Amino acid sequence: MAIPAAAGVLVVLLAWLAGPGLLGVTNDAVGAPVQAEVTKPAPCDKPDAVETVKFTVAGKAHEGKLNGCGHGQGERVEVVVPDVLPDQGTVTVTAADTSMGSSDARRPVGLALLVFACFSGGMFVYLWLSIPLRPKTPAAKVS
């Protein structure tokens, strides 16, 4: 029983030390959120749909490509633009989180699910090893 418990504690500790990226929580969006207007919407019927948006940063209008679909012409969306913008050409932008702080709850929930999975696996091993082995007996002959 001690070995499965120690293995579960080790897995949880390593997951905690690995950081938020292990449980799917990443904050790799570098830039500032900006309001943008969809100028060329894309339908959601094909994969890798890209919409064209326009936005203004520091008084200068820019055009960007948003990896997304389903917005209407002229619809306002919040996007994250890179810190350094080129003078000309399109900029690749990403959609901003729709609810602030949504990544704060994902890591504890993911870690709790990992703890539950480790506990369940340890209990399965304990129960499997505690089943007594029964010797095979030959079938009784019917006369």
JSON list of C-alpha atoms in Angstrom, two decimals:
[
{"chain": "A", "resi": 1, "resn": "MET", "atom": "CA", "xyz": [0.00, 0.00, 0.00]},
{"chain": "A", "resi": 2, "resn": "ALA", "atom": "CA", "xyz": [2.89, 2.34, 0.69]},
{"chain": "A", "resi": 3, "resn": "ILE", "atom": "CA", "xyz": [4.36, 2.09, -2.80]},
{"chain": "A", "resi": 4, "resn": "PRO", "atom": "CA", "xyz": [1.18, 3.13, -4.69]},
{"chain": "A", "resi": 5, "resn": "ALA", "atom": "CA", "xyz": [0.61, 5.95, -2.19]},
{"chain": "A", "resi": 6, "resn": "ALA", "atom": "CA", "xyz": [4.19, 7.17, -2.56]},
{"chain": "A", "resi": 7, "resn": "ALA", "atom": "CA", "xyz": [3.92, 6.97, -6.36]},
{"chain": "A", "resi": 8, "resn": "GLY", "atom": "CA", "xyz": [0.70, 9.03, -6.28]},
{"chain": "A", "resi": 9, "resn": "VAL", "atom": "CA", "xyz": [2.25, 11.67, -4.03]},
{"chain": "A", "resi": 10, "resn": "LEU", "atom": "CA", "xyz": [5.31, 11.80, -6.30]},
{"chain": "A", "resi": 11, "resn": "VAL", "atom": "CA", "xyz": [3.15, 12.28, -9.43]},
{"chain": "A", "resi": 12, "resn": "VAL", "atom": "CA", "xyz": [1.17, 15.10, -7.79]},
{"chain": "A", "resi": 13, "resn": "LEU", "atom": "CA", "xyz": [4.35, 16.79, -6.55]},
{"chain": "A", "resi": 14, "resn": "LEU", "atom": "CA", "xyz": [5.99, 16.60, -9.98]},
{"chain": "A", "resi": 15, "resn": "ALA", "atom": "CA", "xyz": [2.83, 17.95, -11.61]},
{"chain": "A", "resi": 16, "resn": "TRP", "atom": "CA", "xyz": [2.76, 20.87, -9.19]},
{"chain": "A", "resi": 17, "resn": "LEU", "atom": "CA", "xyz": [6.42, 21.67, -9.78]},
{"chain": "A", "resi": 18, "resn": "ALA", "atom": "CA", "xyz": [6.11, 21.36, -13.57]},
{"chain": "A", "resi": 19, "resn": "GLY", "atom": "CA", "xyz": [3.98, 24.47, -13.59]},
{"chain": "A", "resi": 20, "resn": "PRO", "atom": "CA", "xyz": [0.77, 25.59, -15.18]},
{"chain": "A", "resi": 21, "resn": "GLY", "atom": "CA", "xyz": [1.65, 24.44, -18.70]},
{"chain": "A", "resi": 22, "resn": "LEU", "atom": "CA", "xyz": [1.31, 20.77, -17.75]},
{"chain": "A", "resi": 23, "resn": "LEU", "atom": "CA", "xyz": [-2.37, 21.10, -16.92]},
{"chain": "A", "resi": 24, "resn": "GLY", "atom": "CA", "xyz": [-3.21, 23.12, -20.01]},
{"chain": "A", "resi": 25, "resn": "VAL", "atom": "CA", "xyz": [-3.01, 26.55, -18.44]},
{"chain": "A", "resi": 26, "resn": "THR", "atom": "CA", "xyz": [-0.72, 28.77, -20.42]},
{"chain": "A", "resi": 27, "resn": "ASN", "atom": "CA", "xyz": [-0.43, 32.51, -20.63]},
{"chain": "A", "resi": 28, "resn": "ASP", "atom": "CA", "xyz": [1.65, 32.78, -23.76]},
{"chain": "A", "resi": 29, "resn": "ALA", "atom": "CA", "xyz": [-0.40, 35.58, -25.30]},
{"chain": "A", "resi": 30, "resn": "VAL", "atom": "CA", "xyz": [2.07, 38.45, -25.31]},
{"chain": "A", "resi": 31, "resn": "GLY", "atom": "CA", "xyz": [0.62, 41.84, -26.10]},
{"chain": "A", "resi": 32, "resn": "ALA", "atom": "CA", "xyz": [-2.21, 44.13, -25.23]},
{"chain": "A", "resi": 33, "resn": "PRO", "atom": "CA", "xyz": [-5.97, 43.62, -25.68]},
{"chain": "A", "resi": 34, "resn": "VAL", "atom": "CA", "xyz": [-7.53, 45.96, -28.24]},
{"chain": "A", "resi": 35, "resn": "GLN", "atom": "CA", "xyz": [-11.03, 46.36, -29.63]},
{"chain": "A", "resi": 36, "resn": "ALA", "atom": "CA", "xyz": [-11.16, 45.37, -33.30]},
{"chain": "A", "resi": 37, "resn": "GLU", "atom": "CA", "xyz": [-13.83, 45.35, -36.00]},
{"chain": "A", "resi": 38, "resn": "VAL", "atom": "CA", "xyz": [-14.35, 42.35, -38.27]},
{"chain": "A", "resi": 39, "resn": "THR", "atom": "CA", "xyz": [-13.99, 43.47, -41.89]},
{"chain": "A", "resi": 40, "resn": "LYS", "atom": "CA", "xyz": [-14.01, 40.08, -43.60]},
{"chain": "A", "resi": 41, "resn": "PRO", "atom": "CA", "xyz": [-15.83, 37.33, -41.68]},
{"chain": "A", "resi": 42, "resn": "ALA", "atom": "CA", "xyz": [-15.16, 33.63, -42.25]},
{"chain": "A", "resi": 43, "resn": "PRO", "atom": "CA", "xyz": [-17.72, 30.82, -42.11]},
{"chain": "A", "resi": 44, "resn": "CYS", "atom": "CA", "xyz": [-17.14, 27.97, -39.67]},
{"chain": "A", "resi": 45, "resn": "ASP", "atom": "CA", "xyz": [-17.72, 25.19, -42.22]},
{"chain": "A", "resi": 46, "resn": "LYS", "atom": "CA", "xyz": [-14.04, 24.64, -43.02]},
{"chain": "A", "resi": 47, "resn": "PRO", "atom": "CA", "xyz": [-11.04, 24.13, -40.76]},
{"chain": "A", "resi": 48, "resn": "ASP", "atom": "CA", "xyz": [-8.45, 26.84, -40.16]},
{"chain": "A", "resi": 49, "resn": "ALA", "atom": "CA", "xyz": [-10.84, 29.70, -40.85]},
{"chain": "A", "resi": 50, "resn": "VAL", "atom": "CA", "xyz": [-9.22, 33.14, -40.77]},
{"chain": "A", "resi": 51, "resn": "GLU", "atom": "CA", "xyz": [-11.06, 36.43, -40.41]},
{"chain": "A", "resi": 52, "resn": "THR", "atom": "CA", "xyz": [-9.74, 39.88, -41.24]},
{"chain": "A", "resi": 53, "resn": "VAL", "atom": "CA", "xyz": [-10.05, 42.58, -38.59]},
{"chain": "A", "resi": 54, "resn": "LYS", "atom": "CA", "xyz": [-9.07, 46.22, -38.33]},
{"chain": "A", "resi": 55, "resn": "PHE", "atom": "CA", "xyz": [-7.97, 47.97, -35.18]},
{"chain": "A", "resi": 56, "resn": "THR", "atom": "CA", "xyz": [-6.31, 51.17, -34.05]},
{"chain": "A", "resi": 57, "resn": "VAL", "atom": "CA", "xyz": [-3.19, 51.33, -31.87]},
{"chain": "A", "resi": 58, "resn": "ALA", "atom": "CA", "xyz": [-1.62, 54.66, -30.90]},
{"chain": "A", "resi": 59, "resn": "GLY", "atom": "CA", "xyz": [-3.79, 56.51, -33.40]},
{"chain": "A", "resi": 60, "resn": "LYS", "atom": "CA", "xyz": [-2.68, 54.37, -36.35]},
{"chain": "A", "resi": 61, "resn": "ALA", "atom": "CA", "xyz": [-5.03, 51.94, -38.13]},
{"chain": "A", "resi": 62, "resn": "HIS", "atom": "CA", "xyz": [-3.82, 48.37, -38.66]},
{"chain": "A", "resi": 63, "resn": "GLU", "atom": "CA", "xyz": [-5.22, 45.28, -40.33]},
{"chain": "A", "resi": 64, "resn": "GLY", "atom": "CA", "xyz": [-4.91, 41.87, -38.77]},
{"chain": "A", "resi": 65, "resn": "LYS", "atom": "CA", "xyz": [-5.71, 38.22, -39.33]},
{"chain": "A", "resi": 66, "resn": "LEU", "atom": "CA", "xyz": [-7.70, 36.50, -36.59]},
{"chain": "A", "resi": 67, "resn": "ASN", "atom": "CA", "xyz": [-7.71, 32.71, -36.41]},
{"chain": "A", "resi": 68, "resn": "GLY", "atom": "CA", "xyz": [-11.42, 32.30, -35.84]},
{"chain": "A", "resi": 69, "resn": "CYS", "atom": "CA", "xyz": [-14.85, 32.18, -37.44]},
{"chain": "A", "resi": 70, "resn": "GLY", "atom": "CA", "xyz": [-18.52, 32.94, -36.91]},
{"chain": "A", "resi": 71, "resn": "HIS", "atom": "CA", "xyz": [-18.35, 36.69, -36.42]},
{"chain": "A", "resi": 72, "resn": "GLY", "atom": "CA", "xyz": [-20.47, 39.06, -38.45]},
{"chain": "A", "resi": 73, "resn": "GLN", "atom": "CA", "xyz": [-19.40, 41.90, -40.71]},
{"chain": "A", "resi": 74, "resn": "GLY", "atom": "CA", "xyz": [-18.67, 44.96, -38.56]},
{"chain": "A", "resi": 75, "resn": "GLU", "atom": "CA", "xyz": [-18.84, 43.02, -35.28]},
{"chain": "A", "resi": 76, "resn": "ARG", "atom": "CA", "xyz": [-16.56, 44.29, -32.49]},
{"chain": "A", "resi": 77, "resn": "VAL", "atom": "CA", "xyz": [-14.24, 41.71, -30.94]},
{"chain": "A", "resi": 78, "resn": "GLU", "atom": "CA", "xyz": [-11.44, 41.98, -28.42]},
{"chain": "A", "resi": 79, "resn": "VAL", "atom": "CA", "xyz": [-8.09, 40.76, -29.74]},
{"chain": "A", "resi": 80, "resn": "VAL", "atom": "CA", "xyz": [-4.55, 40.64, -28.39]},
{"chain": "A", "resi": 81, "resn": "VAL", "atom": "CA", "xyz": [-2.05, 42.43, -30.62]},
{"chain": "A", "resi": 82, "resn": "PRO", "atom": "CA", "xyz": [1.73, 41.93, -30.38]},
{"chain": "A", "resi": 83, "resn": "ASP", "atom": "CA", "xyz": [3.80, 44.51, -28.54]},
{"chain": "A", "resi": 84, "resn": "VAL", "atom": "CA", "xyz": [5.74, 45.37, -31.71]},
{"chain": "A", "resi": 85, "resn": "LEU", "atom": "CA", "xyz": [3.61, 46.17, -34.75]},
{"chain": "A", "resi": 86, "resn": "PRO", "atom": "CA", "xyz": [4.98, 46.46, -38.29]},
{"chain": "A", "resi": 87, "resn": "ASP", "atom": "CA", "xyz": [4.43, 49.70, -40.20]},
{"chain": "A", "resi": 88, "resn": "GLN", "atom": "CA", "xyz": [2.76, 47.93, -43.14]},
{"chain": "A", "resi": 89, "resn": "GLY", "atom": "CA", "xyz": [1.09, 44.61, -43.83]},
{"chain": "A", "resi": 90, "resn": "THR", "atom": "CA", "xyz": [-1.22, 42.44, -41.83]},
{"chain": "A", "resi": 91, "resn": "VAL", "atom": "CA", "xyz": [-0.61, 41.45, -38.25]},
{"chain": "A", "resi": 92, "resn": "THR", "atom": "CA", "xyz": [-1.52, 38.08, -36.78]},
{"chain": "A", "resi": 93, "resn": "VAL", "atom": "CA", "xyz": [-3.73, 38.63, -33.75]},
{"chain": "A", "resi": 94, "resn": "THR", "atom": "CA", "xyz": [-5.34, 36.24, -31.29]},
{"chain": "A", "resi": 95, "resn": "ALA", "atom": "CA", "xyz": [-8.67, 36.37, -29.52]},
{"chain": "A", "resi": 96, "resn": "ALA", "atom": "CA", "xyz": [-8.50, 37.77, -26.00]},
{"chain": "A", "resi": 97, "resn": "ASP", "atom": "CA", "xyz": [-9.93, 35.76, -23.11]},
{"chain": "A", "resi": 98, "resn": "THR", "atom": "CA", "xyz": [-13.64, 36.41, -22.89]},
{"chain": "A", "resi": 99, "resn": "SER", "atom": "CA", "xyz": [-13.70, 36.24, -19.12]},
{"chain": "A", "resi": 100, "resn": "MET", "atom": "CA", "xyz": [-10.94, 37.72, -17.03]},
{"chain": "A", "resi": 101, "resn": "GLY", "atom": "CA", "xyz": [-9.28, 35.32, -14.65]},
{"chain": "A", "resi": 102, "resn": "SER", "atom": "CA", "xyz": [-10.54, 32.18, -16.33]},
{"chain": "A", "resi": 103, "resn": "SER", "atom": "CA", "xyz": [-7.11, 30.57, -16.13]},
{"chain": "A", "resi": 104, "resn": "ASP", "atom": "CA", "xyz": [-7.00, 30.98, -12.35]},
{"chain": "A", "resi": 105, "resn": "ALA", "atom": "CA", "xyz": [-9.45, 28.14, -11.66]},
{"chain": "A", "resi": 106, "resn": "ARG", "atom": "CA", "xyz": [-8.17, 25.65, -14.23]},
{"chain": "A", "resi": 107, "resn": "ARG", "atom": "CA", "xyz": [-4.93, 24.73, -12.48]},
{"chain": "A", "resi": 108, "resn": "PRO", "atom": "CA", "xyz": [-6.44, 23.80, -9.08]},
{"chain": "A", "resi": 109, "resn": "VAL", "atom": "CA", "xyz": [-9.25, 21.86, -10.75]},
{"chain": "A", "resi": 110, "resn": "GLY", "atom": "CA", "xyz": [-6.77, 20.00, -12.95]},
{"chain": "A", "resi": 111, "resn": "LEU", "atom": "CA", "xyz": [-4.56, 19.25, -9.97]},
{"chain": "A", "resi": 112, "resn": "ALA", "atom": "CA", "xyz": [-7.57, 18.00, -7.96]},
{"chain": "A", "resi": 113, "resn": "LEU", "atom": "CA", "xyz": [-8.53, 15.69, -10.82]},
{"chain": "A", "resi": 114, "resn": "LEU", "atom": "CA", "xyz": [-4.94, 14.42, -10.97]},
{"chain": "A", "resi": 115, "resn": "VAL", "atom": "CA", "xyz": [-5.00, 13.71, -7.21]},
{"chain": "A", "resi": 116, "resn": "PHE", "atom": "CA", "xyz": [-8.29, 11.83, -7.61]},
{"chain": "A", "resi": 117, "resn": "ALA", "atom": "CA", "xyz": [-6.85, 9.80, -10.50]},
{"chain": "A", "resi": 118, "resn": "CYS", "atom": "CA", "xyz": [-3.77, 8.90, -8.46]},
{"chain": "A", "resi": 119, "resn": "PHE", "atom": "CA", "xyz": [-5.95, 7.90, -5.51]},
{"chain": "A", "resi": 120, "resn": "SER", "atom": "CA", "xyz": [-8.19, 5.78, -7.75]},
{"chain": "A", "resi": 121, "resn": "GLY", "atom": "CA", "xyz": [-5.22, 4.06, -9.35]},
{"chain": "A", "resi": 122, "resn": "GLY", "atom": "CA", "xyz": [-3.67, 3.35, -5.96]},
{"chain": "A", "resi": 123, "resn": "MET", "atom": "CA", "xyz": [-6.92, 1.89, -4.64]},
{"chain": "A", "resi": 124, "resn": "PHE", "atom": "CA", "xyz": [-7.26, -0.28, -7.74]},
{"chain": "A", "resi": 125, "resn": "VAL", "atom": "CA", "xyz": [-3.75, -1.69, -7.21]},
{"chain": "A", "resi": 126, "resn": "TYR", "atom": "CA", "xyz": [-4.46, -2.26, -3.50]},
{"chain": "A", "resi": 127, "resn": "LEU", "atom": "CA", "xyz": [-7.71, -4.08, -4.21]},
{"chain": "A", "resi": 128, "resn": "TRP", "atom": "CA", "xyz": [-6.15, -6.12, -7.01]},
{"chain": "A", "resi": 129, "resn": "LEU", "atom": "CA", "xyz": [-3.30, -7.26, -4.78]},
{"chain": "A", "resi": 130, "resn": "SER", "atom": "CA", "xyz": [-5.61, -8.05, -1.85]},
{"chain": "A", "resi": 131, "resn": "ILE", "atom": "CA", "xyz": [-7.67, -10.60, -3.82]},
{"chain": "A", "resi": 132, "resn": "PRO", "atom": "CA", "xyz": [-6.75, -14.04, -2.48]},
{"chain": "A", "resi": 133, "resn": "LEU", "atom": "CA", "xyz": [-5.54, -16.48, -5.09]},
{"chain": "A", "resi": 134, "resn": "ARG", "atom": "CA", "xyz": [-7.66, -19.60, -5.29]},
{"chain": "A", "resi": 135, "resn": "PRO", "atom": "CA", "xyz": [-6.12, -22.81, -6.51]},
{"chain": "A", "resi": 136, "resn": "LYS", "atom": "CA", "xyz": [-7.75, -24.35, -9.54]},
{"chain": "A", "resi": 137, "resn": "THR", "atom": "CA", "xyz": [-9.69, -27.45, -8.62]},
{"chain": "A", "resi": 138, "resn": "PRO", "atom": "CA", "xyz": [-10.42, -30.14, -11.14]},
{"chain": "A", "resi": 139, "resn": "ALA", "atom": "CA", "xyz": [-14.03, -30.37, -12.25]},
{"chain": "A", "resi": 140, "resn": "ALA", "atom": "CA", "xyz": [-16.09, -32.92, -10.34]},
{"chain": "A", "resi": 141, "resn": "LYS", "atom": "CA", "xyz": [-16.99, -36.02, -12.33]},
{"chain": "A", "resi": 142, "resn": "VAL", "atom": "CA", "xyz": [-20.65, -36.79, -12.61]},
{"chain": "A", "resi": 143, "resn": "SER", "atom": "CA", "xyz": [-21.39, -40.54, -12.58]}
]
